[in-house]
Amino acid sequence: MATGGPGGTMSIHALHDDHGRTVRYLRLSLTDRCNLRCLYCHSNARHQCIPHEKVLRYEEMIRLVQIVRGMGVGKVRLTGGEPFARKGCDDFLLRLRQRFDDLDIRITTNGTLLEEHIPLLQRIRISAVNLSLDSFDRETFARVTGRDMLPEVLRALDAMLAAGIRVKINAVGLRGINDGQLADFVHAAMTLPVDVRFIEFMPMGSDTLWSPENFWPASDIRAAVEQHVRLVPLGDANEGQRGPARMFALEGGKGRMGFITPLTNHFCLSCNRLRLTSDGHLRTCLFADREYPLRPLLRHPKVTDEHIARVIAQACKSKPVGADLLAAR
Ligand code: SAM
């Protein structure tokens, strides 16, 4: 493969690290801005928006995708902030698809602004939409997110299913907040063709609201779910154990349920991700503070794609094992 960019072509470097892992997946934050204020999200606590001039332009993001595409990354997830809160998001998605016909494109969204974008998501053959939805109860939704917008999210959910888009609902398990509402989540997974996945509340950042009182371990969530429905483990052949979620079919149900256990049973040794912040900092691990500033390289007229690729490869090489960092805190 050869790429353009200022002054150079480049050969393929696969992104291997010192723990035998190969990076194939980029999480790209389109913006740090969000229209919700979820109580578990540490970015709310430090909510000083990144000035516009520091946010990567869409063409810079496309250049970066092109560089990592040449290094074996086949899957890109757009996230934020709230990706649909950034102007021009649809046009960017379209350009991404036009440029990379075989790229696995996914998006993570709170769903509040989603409905009008669904035809475009269909058009670009989005692989799946991860919908963050921590409660089907309007009051609890407003308490968790700071906004009374559950009806908008449920409308978008219905519209996605009608459009045949694959949906994964992600709920952060919060003891004392949504732990009394499992029946709603089980009902969704029974009646809709969706994956409903619980994520353990992670202590992110120094200003986190995380505490042992509101931490709800996935083993407890699973036991509570099993009060409602029989869970049938899915093997690898069903994509049950690929990725961070342990997935289950539901006896008699249309959907599936799963558990993501970053704290009680980490999956760091199979982590294949890189993250890029909206202001162009590369992060190789969610739990590591170390960032590699790529924006100055992208904006320097003499820096080639090859040079940026080398910086990314070097950063990946020392990708840490996040669980070790957490344990040392
Ligand atoms: N705004 C988009 C959304 O709501 O999906 C994308 C960004 S948001 C930070 C992505 C998701 O990360 C959240 O909805 C939640 O599922 C997860 N998340 C954020 N902070 C978390 C935490 N402290 N513990 C567990 N999951 C968290």
PDB file of C-alpha atoms in Angstrom, residues 116-324:
ATOM      1  CA  GLU A 116     -32.429  12.521  11.626  1.00  0.00           C
ATOM      2  CA  HIS A 117     -29.066  10.885  10.786  1.00  0.00           C
ATOM      3  CA  ILE A 118     -30.392   7.363  10.401  1.00  0.00           C
ATOM      4  CA  PRO A 119     -30.860   7.430   6.587  1.00  0.00           C
ATOM      5  CA  LEU A 120     -27.229   8.499   6.261  1.00  0.00           C
ATOM      6  CA  LEU A 121     -26.072   5.697   8.593  1.00  0.00           C
ATOM      7  CA  GLN A 122     -27.915   3.255   6.368  1.00  0.00           C
ATOM      8  CA  ARG A 123     -26.357   4.780   3.298  1.00  0.00           C
ATOM      9  CA  ILE A 124     -22.802   4.447   4.575  1.00  0.00           C
ATOM     10  CA  ARG A 125     -23.423   0.833   5.637  1.00  0.00           C
ATOM     11  CA  ILE A 126     -22.654   1.441   9.292  1.00  0.00           C
ATOM     12  CA  SER A 127     -21.705  -1.903  10.871  1.00  0.00           C
ATOM     13  CA  ALA A 128     -23.385  -1.184  14.193  1.00  0.00           C
ATOM     14  CA  VAL A 129     -24.493   1.656  16.426  1.00  0.00           C
ATOM     15  CA  ASN A 130     -23.665   1.504  20.112  1.00  0.00           C
ATOM     16  CA  LEU A 131     -26.421   3.331  21.917  1.00  0.00           C
ATOM     17  CA  SER A 132     -25.621   4.448  25.452  1.00  0.00           C
ATOM     18  CA  LEU A 133     -28.818   4.015  27.419  1.00  0.00           C
ATOM     19  CA  ASP A 134     -28.624   3.603  31.165  1.00  0.00           C
ATOM     20  CA  SER A 135     -32.333   3.534  31.938  1.00  0.00           C
ATOM     21  CA  PHE A 136     -35.697   3.019  30.256  1.00  0.00           C
ATOM     22  CA  ASP A 137     -37.297   5.042  33.023  1.00  0.00           C
ATOM     23  CA  ARG A 138     -37.689   8.697  32.106  1.00  0.00           C
ATOM     24  CA  GLU A 139     -36.898  10.063  35.554  1.00  0.00           C
ATOM     25  CA  THR A 140     -33.827   7.890  36.040  1.00  0.00           C
ATOM     26  CA  PHE A 141     -32.622   8.728  32.530  1.00  0.00           C
ATOM     27  CA  ALA A 142     -32.853  12.428  33.377  1.00  0.00           C
ATOM     28  CA  ARG A 143     -31.094  11.871  36.690  1.00  0.00           C
ATOM     29  CA  VAL A 144     -28.188  10.023  35.040  1.00  0.00           C
ATOM     30  CA  THR A 145     -27.792  12.266  31.992  1.00  0.00           C
ATOM     31  CA  GLY A 146     -28.959  15.644  33.285  1.00  0.00           C
ATOM     32  CA  ARG A 147     -31.520  15.942  30.433  1.00  0.00           C
ATOM     33  CA  ASP A 148     -35.092  14.739  29.991  1.00  0.00           C
ATOM     34  CA  MET A 149     -34.500  13.207  26.566  1.00  0.00           C
ATOM     35  CA  LEU A 150     -35.468   9.558  26.865  1.00  0.00           C
ATOM     36  CA  PRO A 151     -38.312   9.869  24.296  1.00  0.00           C
ATOM     37  CA  GLU A 152     -35.850  11.092  21.632  1.00  0.00           C
ATOM     38  CA  VAL A 153     -33.565   8.108  22.302  1.00  0.00           C
ATOM     39  CA  LEU A 154     -36.388   5.580  22.160  1.00  0.00           C
ATOM     40  CA  ARG A 155     -37.622   7.063  18.889  1.00  0.00           C
ATOM     41  CA  ALA A 156     -34.139   6.738  17.419  1.00  0.00           C
ATOM     42  CA  LEU A 157     -33.900   3.155  18.668  1.00  0.00           C
ATOM     43  CA  ASP A 158     -37.155   2.228  16.930  1.00  0.00           C
ATOM     44  CA  ALA A 159     -36.092   3.995  13.734  1.00  0.00           C
ATOM     45  CA  MET A 160     -32.730   2.195  13.670  1.00  0.00           C
ATOM     46  CA  LEU A 161     -34.381  -1.179  14.050  1.00  0.00           C
ATOM     47  CA  ALA A 162     -36.869  -0.295  11.328  1.00  0.00           C
ATOM     48  CA  ALA A 163     -33.929   0.638   9.083  1.00  0.00           C
ATOM     49  CA  GLY A 164     -32.250  -2.708   9.787  1.00  0.00           C
ATOM     50  CA  ILE A 165     -29.267  -1.186  11.595  1.00  0.00           C
ATOM     51  CA  ARG A 166     -27.511  -3.398  14.116  1.00  0.00           C
ATOM     52  CA  VAL A 167     -27.860  -1.882  17.593  1.00  0.00           C
ATOM     53  CA  LYS A 168     -25.965  -2.533  20.791  1.00  0.00           C
ATOM     54  CA  ILE A 169     -27.396  -0.867  23.880  1.00  0.00           C
ATOM     55  CA  ASN A 170     -24.723  -0.095  26.455  1.00  0.00           C
ATOM     56  CA  ALA A 171     -25.755   0.579  30.041  1.00  0.00           C
ATOM     57  CA  VAL A 172     -23.378   1.489  32.835  1.00  0.00           C
ATOM     58  CA  GLY A 173     -24.402  -0.569  35.863  1.00  0.00           C
ATOM     59  CA  LEU A 174     -24.903   1.878  38.732  1.00  0.00           C
ATOM     60  CA  ARG A 175     -25.803   0.471  42.120  1.00  0.00           C
ATOM     61  CA  GLY A 176     -28.517   2.538  43.749  1.00  0.00           C
ATOM     62  CA  ILE A 177     -29.496   4.131  40.428  1.00  0.00           C
ATOM     63  CA  ASN A 178     -30.446   1.629  37.733  1.00  0.00           C
ATOM     64  CA  ASP A 179     -30.074  -1.605  39.698  1.00  0.00           C
ATOM     65  CA  GLY A 180     -33.824  -1.802  40.302  1.00  0.00           C
ATOM     66  CA  GLN A 181     -34.578  -1.674  36.582  1.00  0.00           C
ATOM     67  CA  LEU A 182     -33.205  -4.920  35.231  1.00  0.00           C
ATOM     68  CA  ALA A 183     -36.650  -6.075  34.151  1.00  0.00           C
ATOM     69  CA  ASP A 184     -36.727  -3.216  31.598  1.00  0.00           C
ATOM     70  CA  PHE A 185     -33.387  -4.225  30.095  1.00  0.00           C
ATOM     71  CA  VAL A 186     -34.362  -7.900  29.998  1.00  0.00           C
ATOM     72  CA  HIS A 187     -37.650  -6.938  28.333  1.00  0.00           C
ATOM     73  CA  ALA A 188     -35.721  -5.007  25.664  1.00  0.00           C
ATOM     74  CA  ALA A 189     -33.412  -7.953  24.970  1.00  0.00           C
ATOM     75  CA  MET A 190     -36.332 -10.373  24.909  1.00  0.00           C
ATOM     76  CA  THR A 191     -38.492  -8.395  22.523  1.00  0.00           C
ATOM     77  CA  LEU A 192     -36.000  -6.569  20.289  1.00  0.00           C
ATOM     78  CA  PRO A 193     -33.183  -7.901  18.077  1.00  0.00           C
ATOM     79  CA  VAL A 194     -30.525  -5.961  20.008  1.00  0.00           C
ATOM     80  CA  ASP A 195     -27.518  -6.657  22.190  1.00  0.00           C
ATOM     81  CA  VAL A 196     -27.987  -5.223  25.679  1.00  0.00           C
ATOM     82  CA  ARG A 197     -24.645  -4.942  27.426  1.00  0.00           C
ATOM     83  CA  PHE A 198     -23.887  -3.844  30.948  1.00  0.00           C
ATOM     84  CA  ILE A 199     -20.593  -2.081  31.540  1.00  0.00           C
ATOM     85  CA  GLU A 200     -19.003  -1.923  34.959  1.00  0.00           C
ATOM     86  CA  PHE A 201     -18.674   1.631  36.242  1.00  0.00           C
ATOM     87  CA  MET A 202     -15.007   2.562  35.848  1.00  0.00           C
ATOM     88  CA  PRO A 203     -13.144   5.025  38.064  1.00  0.00           C
ATOM     89  CA  MET A 204     -11.988   7.388  35.337  1.00  0.00           C
ATOM     90  CA  GLY A 205     -10.048  10.522  36.237  1.00  0.00           C
ATOM     91  CA  SER A 206      -9.295  11.938  39.660  1.00  0.00           C
ATOM     92  CA  ASP A 207     -12.686  13.656  40.021  1.00  0.00           C
ATOM     93  CA  THR A 208     -14.726  10.497  39.522  1.00  0.00           C
ATOM     94  CA  LEU A 209     -17.965   9.847  41.411  1.00  0.00           C
ATOM     95  CA  TRP A 210     -16.969   6.189  41.540  1.00  0.00           C
ATOM     96  CA  SER A 211     -17.285   4.586  44.965  1.00  0.00           C
ATOM     97  CA  PRO A 212     -17.594   1.010  46.242  1.00  0.00           C
ATOM     98  CA  GLU A 213     -21.247   1.848  47.113  1.00  0.00           C
ATOM     99  CA  ASN A 214     -22.280   2.578  43.544  1.00  0.00           C
ATOM    100  CA  PHE A 215     -20.015   0.026  41.884  1.00  0.00           C
ATOM    101  CA  TRP A 216     -22.139  -2.887  40.667  1.00  0.00           C
ATOM    102  CA  PRO A 217     -19.917  -5.798  39.618  1.00  0.00           C
ATOM    103  CA  ALA A 218     -20.933  -7.643  36.464  1.00  0.00           C
ATOM    104  CA  SER A 219     -21.128 -10.948  38.356  1.00  0.00           C
ATOM    105  CA  ASP A 220     -23.867  -9.427  40.556  1.00  0.00           C
ATOM    106  CA  ILE A 221     -25.651  -7.926  37.541  1.00  0.00           C
ATOM    107  CA  ARG A 222     -25.577 -11.283  35.797  1.00  0.00           C
ATOM    108  CA  ALA A 223     -26.951 -13.066  38.872  1.00  0.00           C
ATOM    109  CA  ALA A 224     -29.744 -10.505  39.062  1.00  0.00           C
ATOM    110  CA  VAL A 225     -30.526 -10.902  35.343  1.00  0.00           C
ATOM    111  CA  GLU A 226     -30.750 -14.643  35.858  1.00  0.00           C
ATOM    112  CA  GLN A 227     -33.599 -14.038  38.280  1.00  0.00           C
ATOM    113  CA  HIS A 228     -35.560 -12.893  35.222  1.00  0.00           C
ATOM    114  CA  VAL A 229     -34.354 -15.078  32.368  1.00  0.00           C
ATOM    115  CA  ARG A 230     -32.141 -18.045  31.540  1.00  0.00           C
ATOM    116  CA  LEU A 231     -28.888 -16.945  29.907  1.00  0.00           C
ATOM    117  CA  VAL A 232     -27.326 -19.270  27.355  1.00  0.00           C
ATOM    118  CA  PRO A 233     -23.586 -18.693  26.885  1.00  0.00           C
ATOM    119  CA  LEU A 234     -22.525 -18.035  23.307  1.00  0.00           C
ATOM    120  CA  GLY A 235     -19.364 -19.601  21.980  1.00  0.00           C
ATOM    121  CA  ASP A 236     -16.787 -18.039  19.707  1.00  0.00           C
ATOM    122  CA  ALA A 237     -18.654 -19.299  16.652  1.00  0.00           C
ATOM    123  CA  ASN A 238     -21.462 -16.885  17.560  1.00  0.00           C
ATOM    124  CA  GLU A 239     -19.103 -13.986  18.115  1.00  0.00           C
ATOM    125  CA  GLY A 240     -20.031 -14.475  21.736  1.00  0.00           C
ATOM    126  CA  GLN A 241     -16.617 -14.012  23.181  1.00  0.00           C
ATOM    127  CA  ARG A 242     -14.952 -11.751  20.633  1.00  0.00           C
ATOM    128  CA  GLY A 243     -14.454  -8.231  21.890  1.00  0.00           C
ATOM    129  CA  PRO A 244     -14.715  -7.132  25.482  1.00  0.00           C
ATOM    130  CA  ALA A 245     -18.282  -8.331  26.162  1.00  0.00           C
ATOM    131  CA  ARG A 246     -19.171 -11.813  27.375  1.00  0.00           C
ATOM    132  CA  MET A 247     -22.380 -12.452  25.430  1.00  0.00           C
ATOM    133  CA  PHE A 248     -25.406 -14.649  26.127  1.00  0.00           C
ATOM    134  CA  ALA A 249     -28.526 -15.598  24.230  1.00  0.00           C
ATOM    135  CA  LEU A 250     -31.812 -15.366  26.125  1.00  0.00           C
ATOM    136  CA  GLU A 251     -34.067 -18.362  26.188  1.00  0.00           C
ATOM    137  CA  GLY A 252     -37.022 -17.419  23.991  1.00  0.00           C
ATOM    138  CA  GLY A 253     -35.652 -13.945  23.309  1.00  0.00           C
ATOM    139  CA  LYS A 254     -34.903 -12.022  20.114  1.00  0.00           C
ATOM    140  CA  GLY A 255     -31.841 -10.245  21.432  1.00  0.00           C
ATOM    141  CA  ARG A 256     -28.791 -11.031  23.523  1.00  0.00           C
ATOM    142  CA  MET A 257     -27.298  -9.768  26.759  1.00  0.00           C
ATOM    143  CA  GLY A 258     -23.698  -9.236  27.673  1.00  0.00           C
ATOM    144  CA  PHE A 259     -21.365  -8.004  30.364  1.00  0.00           C
ATOM    145  CA  ILE A 260     -18.292  -5.864  29.988  1.00  0.00           C
ATOM    146  CA  THR A 261     -15.990  -6.231  32.946  1.00  0.00           C
ATOM    147  CA  PRO A 262     -13.126  -3.756  32.772  1.00  0.00           C
ATOM    148  CA  LEU A 263     -12.644  -3.952  36.534  1.00  0.00           C
ATOM    149  CA  THR A 264     -13.470  -7.451  37.749  1.00  0.00           C
ATOM    150  CA  ASN A 265     -12.116  -9.385  34.768  1.00  0.00           C
ATOM    151  CA  HIS A 266     -10.115  -7.140  32.538  1.00  0.00           C
ATOM    152  CA  PHE A 267      -9.568  -7.886  28.860  1.00  0.00           C
ATOM    153  CA  CYS A 268      -6.405  -5.829  28.484  1.00  0.00           C
ATOM    154  CA  LEU A 269      -4.351  -8.696  27.104  1.00  0.00           C
ATOM    155  CA  SER A 270      -6.572  -8.883  24.046  1.00  0.00           C
ATOM    156  CA  CYS A 271      -6.951  -5.114  23.666  1.00  0.00           C
ATOM    157  CA  ASN A 272      -6.431  -4.127  20.021  1.00  0.00           C
ATOM    158  CA  ARG A 273      -7.379  -0.433  20.249  1.00  0.00           C
ATOM    159  CA  LEU A 274      -5.954   2.978  19.808  1.00  0.00           C
ATOM    160  CA  ARG A 275      -7.768   6.164  20.739  1.00  0.00           C
ATOM    161  CA  LEU A 276      -7.503   9.550  19.159  1.00  0.00           C
ATOM    162  CA  THR A 277      -8.871  12.549  21.029  1.00  0.00           C
ATOM    163  CA  SER A 278     -10.667  15.246  19.075  1.00  0.00           C
ATOM    164  CA  ASP A 279      -7.665  17.544  19.505  1.00  0.00           C
ATOM    165  CA  GLY A 280      -5.345  14.989  17.988  1.00  0.00           C
ATOM    166  CA  HIS A 281      -3.762  13.214  20.940  1.00  0.00           C
ATOM    167  CA  LEU A 282      -3.127   9.538  20.463  1.00  0.00           C
ATOM    168  CA  ARG A 283      -3.754   7.342  23.497  1.00  0.00           C
ATOM    169  CA  THR A 284      -2.792   3.708  23.520  1.00  0.00           C
ATOM    170  CA  CYS A 285      -4.681   2.775  26.693  1.00  0.00           C
ATOM    171  CA  LEU A 286      -7.835   4.070  28.337  1.00  0.00           C
ATOM    172  CA  PHE A 287      -6.230   3.894  31.754  1.00  0.00           C
ATOM    173  CA  ALA A 288      -2.892   5.493  30.882  1.00  0.00           C
ATOM    174  CA  ASP A 289      -2.421   9.247  31.002  1.00  0.00           C
ATOM    175  CA  ARG A 290       0.302   9.224  28.367  1.00  0.00           C
ATOM    176  CA  GLU A 291      -0.709  10.940  25.145  1.00  0.00           C
ATOM    177  CA  TYR A 292       1.157  11.395  21.867  1.00  0.00           C
ATOM    178  CA  PRO A 293       0.354  14.735  20.229  1.00  0.00           C
ATOM    179  CA  LEU A 294      -0.245  14.146  16.520  1.00  0.00           C
ATOM    180  CA  ARG A 295      -1.881  17.486  15.683  1.00  0.00           C
ATOM    181  CA  PRO A 296       1.401  19.396  15.331  1.00  0.00           C
ATOM    182  CA  LEU A 297       2.661  16.668  13.017  1.00  0.00           C
ATOM    183  CA  LEU A 298      -0.501  16.716  10.927  1.00  0.00           C
ATOM    184  CA  ARG A 299      -0.268  20.489  10.605  1.00  0.00           C
ATOM    185  CA  HIS A 300       3.421  20.674   9.801  1.00  0.00           C
ATOM    186  CA  PRO A 301       3.837  21.102   6.036  1.00  0.00           C
ATOM    187  CA  LYS A 302       6.976  18.982   5.889  1.00  0.00           C
ATOM    188  CA  VAL A 303       5.871  16.033   8.015  1.00  0.00           C
ATOM    189  CA  THR A 304       5.008  13.055   5.843  1.00  0.00           C
ATOM    190  CA  ASP A 305       2.544  10.246   6.398  1.00  0.00           C
ATOM    191  CA  GLU A 306       5.507   7.930   6.760  1.00  0.00           C
ATOM    192  CA  HIS A 307       6.834   9.987   9.662  1.00  0.00           C
ATOM    193  CA  ILE A 308       3.425  10.033  11.393  1.00  0.00           C
ATOM    194  CA  ALA A 309       3.122   6.280  10.840  1.00  0.00           C
ATOM    195  CA  ARG A 310       6.467   5.771  12.558  1.00  0.00           C
ATOM    196  CA  VAL A 311       5.355   7.840  15.559  1.00  0.00           C
ATOM    197  CA  ILE A 312       2.142   5.806  15.817  1.00  0.00           C
ATOM    198  CA  ALA A 313       4.029   2.513  15.494  1.00  0.00           C
ATOM    199  CA  GLN A 314       6.455   3.584  18.210  1.00  0.00           C
ATOM    200  CA  ALA A 315       3.600   4.624  20.519  1.00  0.00           C
ATOM    201  CA  CYS A 316       1.870   1.283  19.943  1.00  0.00           C
ATOM    202  CA  LYS A 317       4.963  -0.677  20.725  1.00  0.00           C
ATOM    203  CA  SER A 318       4.829   0.474  24.338  1.00  0.00           C
ATOM    204  CA  LYS A 319       1.034   0.182  24.691  1.00  0.00           C
ATOM    205  CA  PRO A 320       0.576  -0.587  28.397  1.00  0.00           C
ATOM    206  CA  VAL A 321      -1.594  -3.205  30.064  1.00  0.00           C
ATOM    207  CA  GLY A 322      -4.259  -0.967  31.604  1.00  0.00           C
ATOM    208  CA  ALA A 323      -5.146  -3.363  34.390  1.00  0.00           C
ATOM    209  CA  ASP A 324      -1.583  -3.150  35.734  1.00  0.00           C
TER     210      ASP A 324
END
